[in-house]
Every structure is written in structure tokens, then in C-alpha cells.
């Protein structure tokens, strides 16, 4: 995400502590392993500060595992941040070997967004205050709720910075 945020005009900073979080105007939560992200967020005392900043309007963008940690409902698991009124199913698009790329029509953008789906979560329920911005085969894959943005896929792995520009426009 750092490279995409830089291309979009921001100065990226790694957030590892509540003090780091206090210094940023928005937050991108990357892909990876959602349970590891959860363990680290708890260990460094970031869960409540992220919830508070998001509640006060700080834009937050979660991709893949970032979507899982932001979801309010996780099938077979406990939500971490519980920010977005969605339910997700982890690894719903298959294993690592089942990874794929897709071009997506995104509401509000004038170009298609290419995303890479790697052990991606599937959104199985969307609350009334959540807006679906893109779908893949009928399932929501890009959603927003106010200052929050989540994607089942990785736009940053193909150099797609349009969603990062959109995130920065929310500041």
C-alpha cells in the first residue's frame, strides 16, 4: 500500500503503535494473515485506538485480510475491529493455488480496476448502511461505509492506485 499511497500523493508511514496512529490522517490495513494482524494489533495496543479514530472519521482501507479484521461478523471466528457492517467468509475463493486476477467495474471510477484475489474473503452479508462499489460474479468485493473502504482483493499488487486516491479524498 505504501507505494500506491505515495503515487496518490500521500507520505506513507508504517503504523506499529498508537503513537504512530495518532500521527496519520488515514490508515490502510494490508492483506496477509488476519489472525497474525489481530495478534499484533492486540499486542501493540492498536485495536481500541483504531476503532476510536475510525469512529471519529479517519478513513480506513482494508484489503483482503484487512477486510476481515474490519468486518463486524466473521464466519467461524471473532471480529477484531468490528468497523464495517458486513459478514465475511475467510478464504472463500480457494487456496493460494486458486489465486486469480479480475478487472472490475467500480462505481464512481472512470476506469476498470484490476485486482488480485489471493485466498480472498467473500462477503456473505451486507448491512443497510454499506454501499457495494464493485462485484465479482454477483458477490460484493469492494464496499464502503462512510469513511471505511474494504476490498476482497489486492489492487496494490498490480500497481492500481485509484482506490488509494479515493481513500485520500475522504480525508
PDB file of C-alpha atoms in Angstrom, residues 77-152:
ATOM      1  CA  UNK A  77     -14.150 -16.524  14.001  1.00  0.00           C
ATOM      2  CA  UNK A  78     -14.293 -13.464  16.157  1.00  0.00           C
ATOM      3  CA  UNK A  79     -14.242  -9.983  14.606  1.00  0.00           C
ATOM      4  CA  UNK A  80     -11.227  -7.858  15.529  1.00  0.00           C
ATOM      5  CA  UNK A  81     -12.144  -4.236  14.830  1.00  0.00           C
ATOM      6  CA  UNK A  82     -15.841  -4.659  14.024  1.00  0.00           C
ATOM      7  CA  UNK A  83     -15.919  -1.447  12.000  1.00  0.00           C
ATOM      8  CA  UNK A  84     -17.918  -2.337   8.900  1.00  0.00           C
ATOM      9  CA  UNK A  85     -21.434  -3.830   8.903  1.00  0.00           C
ATOM     10  CA  UNK A  86     -20.573  -6.879   6.785  1.00  0.00           C
ATOM     11  CA  UNK A  87     -20.172 -10.606   7.318  1.00  0.00           C
ATOM     12  CA  UNK A  88     -17.233 -12.318   5.655  1.00  0.00           C
ATOM     13  CA  UNK A  89     -16.191 -15.885   4.965  1.00  0.00           C
ATOM     14  CA  UNK A  90     -12.418 -16.311   5.107  1.00  0.00           C
ATOM     15  CA  UNK A  91     -10.505 -17.904   2.198  1.00  0.00           C
ATOM     16  CA  UNK A  92     -13.783 -18.345   0.307  1.00  0.00           C
ATOM     17  CA  UNK A  93     -12.225 -18.073  -3.147  1.00  0.00           C
ATOM     18  CA  UNK A  94      -9.953 -21.060  -2.539  1.00  0.00           C
ATOM     19  CA  UNK A  95      -6.376 -21.796  -1.635  1.00  0.00           C
ATOM     20  CA  UNK A  96      -3.229 -19.965  -2.741  1.00  0.00           C
ATOM     21  CA  UNK A  97      -3.068 -22.055  -5.929  1.00  0.00           C
ATOM     22  CA  UNK A  98      -6.581 -20.874  -6.803  1.00  0.00           C
ATOM     23  CA  UNK A  99      -5.495 -17.207  -6.939  1.00  0.00           C
ATOM     24  CA  UNK A 100      -6.728 -15.193  -9.914  1.00  0.00           C
ATOM     25  CA  UNK A 101      -6.919 -11.680 -11.351  1.00  0.00           C
ATOM     26  CA  UNK A 102     -10.039  -9.847 -12.477  1.00  0.00           C
ATOM     27  CA  UNK A 103     -10.940  -6.484 -13.994  1.00  0.00           C
ATOM     28  CA  UNK A 104     -13.735  -4.860 -12.010  1.00  0.00           C
ATOM     29  CA  UNK A 105     -16.174  -2.077 -12.793  1.00  0.00           C
ATOM     30  CA  UNK A 106     -16.102   0.267  -9.800  1.00  0.00           C
ATOM     31  CA  UNK A 107     -18.949   2.661  -9.093  1.00  0.00           C
ATOM     32  CA  UNK A 108     -17.532   6.201  -9.130  1.00  0.00           C
ATOM     33  CA  UNK A 109     -14.301   5.448 -11.025  1.00  0.00           C
ATOM     34  CA  UNK A 110     -13.923   6.098 -14.730  1.00  0.00           C
ATOM     35  CA  UNK A 111     -11.708   3.067 -15.312  1.00  0.00           C
ATOM     36  CA  UNK A 112     -11.808  -0.627 -14.503  1.00  0.00           C
ATOM     37  CA  UNK A 113      -9.783  -1.736 -11.506  1.00  0.00           C
ATOM     38  CA  UNK A 114      -7.617  -4.828 -11.758  1.00  0.00           C
ATOM     39  CA  UNK A 115      -7.466  -6.842  -8.591  1.00  0.00           C
ATOM     40  CA  UNK A 116      -5.662  -9.970  -7.496  1.00  0.00           C
ATOM     41  CA  UNK A 117      -7.652 -12.416  -5.385  1.00  0.00           C
ATOM     42  CA  UNK A 118      -5.366 -14.498  -3.133  1.00  0.00           C
ATOM     43  CA  UNK A 119      -7.147 -16.672  -0.545  1.00  0.00           C
ATOM     44  CA  UNK A 120      -9.690 -13.879  -0.636  1.00  0.00           C
ATOM     45  CA  UNK A 121     -12.633 -13.425   1.720  1.00  0.00           C
ATOM     46  CA  UNK A 122     -16.174 -13.453   0.365  1.00  0.00           C
ATOM     47  CA  UNK A 123     -18.762 -11.002   1.659  1.00  0.00           C
ATOM     48  CA  UNK A 124     -21.855 -13.031   2.568  1.00  0.00           C
ATOM     49  CA  UNK A 125     -23.978 -10.306   4.185  1.00  0.00           C
ATOM     50  CA  UNK A 126     -24.088  -6.541   3.773  1.00  0.00           C
ATOM     51  CA  UNK A 127     -25.713  -4.224   6.317  1.00  0.00           C
ATOM     52  CA  UNK A 128     -28.090  -1.444   5.254  1.00  0.00           C
ATOM     53  CA  UNK A 129     -25.521   1.356   5.652  1.00  0.00           C
ATOM     54  CA  UNK A 130     -22.925  -0.294   3.426  1.00  0.00           C
ATOM     55  CA  UNK A 131     -22.583   0.578  -0.252  1.00  0.00           C
ATOM     56  CA  UNK A 132     -21.343  -2.006  -2.751  1.00  0.00           C
ATOM     57  CA  UNK A 133     -18.905  -0.370  -5.196  1.00  0.00           C
ATOM     58  CA  UNK A 134     -17.902  -3.480  -7.192  1.00  0.00           C
ATOM     59  CA  UNK A 135     -18.934  -7.100  -7.581  1.00  0.00           C
ATOM     60  CA  UNK A 136     -17.318 -10.232  -8.944  1.00  0.00           C
ATOM     61  CA  UNK A 137     -19.657 -12.974 -10.174  1.00  0.00           C
ATOM     62  CA  UNK A 138     -22.534 -11.402  -8.236  1.00  0.00           C
ATOM     63  CA  UNK A 139     -20.698 -11.136  -4.899  1.00  0.00           C
ATOM     64  CA  UNK A 140     -19.618  -7.792  -3.383  1.00  0.00           C
ATOM     65  CA  UNK A 141     -15.824  -7.359  -3.500  1.00  0.00           C
ATOM     66  CA  UNK A 142     -15.419  -3.615  -2.895  1.00  0.00           C
ATOM     67  CA  UNK A 143     -17.578  -1.841  -0.313  1.00  0.00           C
ATOM     68  CA  UNK A 144     -17.726   1.377   1.637  1.00  0.00           C
ATOM     69  CA  UNK A 145     -19.447   2.576   4.749  1.00  0.00           C
ATOM     70  CA  UNK A 146     -18.839   6.274   5.299  1.00  0.00           C
ATOM     71  CA  UNK A 147     -15.099   6.738   5.815  1.00  0.00           C
ATOM     72  CA  UNK A 148     -14.413   2.976   5.587  1.00  0.00           C
ATOM     73  CA  UNK A 149     -13.409   1.124   2.421  1.00  0.00           C
ATOM     74  CA  UNK A 150     -12.750  -2.621   2.045  1.00  0.00           C
ATOM     75  CA  UNK A 151     -11.758  -4.894  -0.826  1.00  0.00           C
ATOM     76  CA  UNK A 152     -11.658  -8.690  -1.088  1.00  0.00           C
TER      77      UNK A 152
END
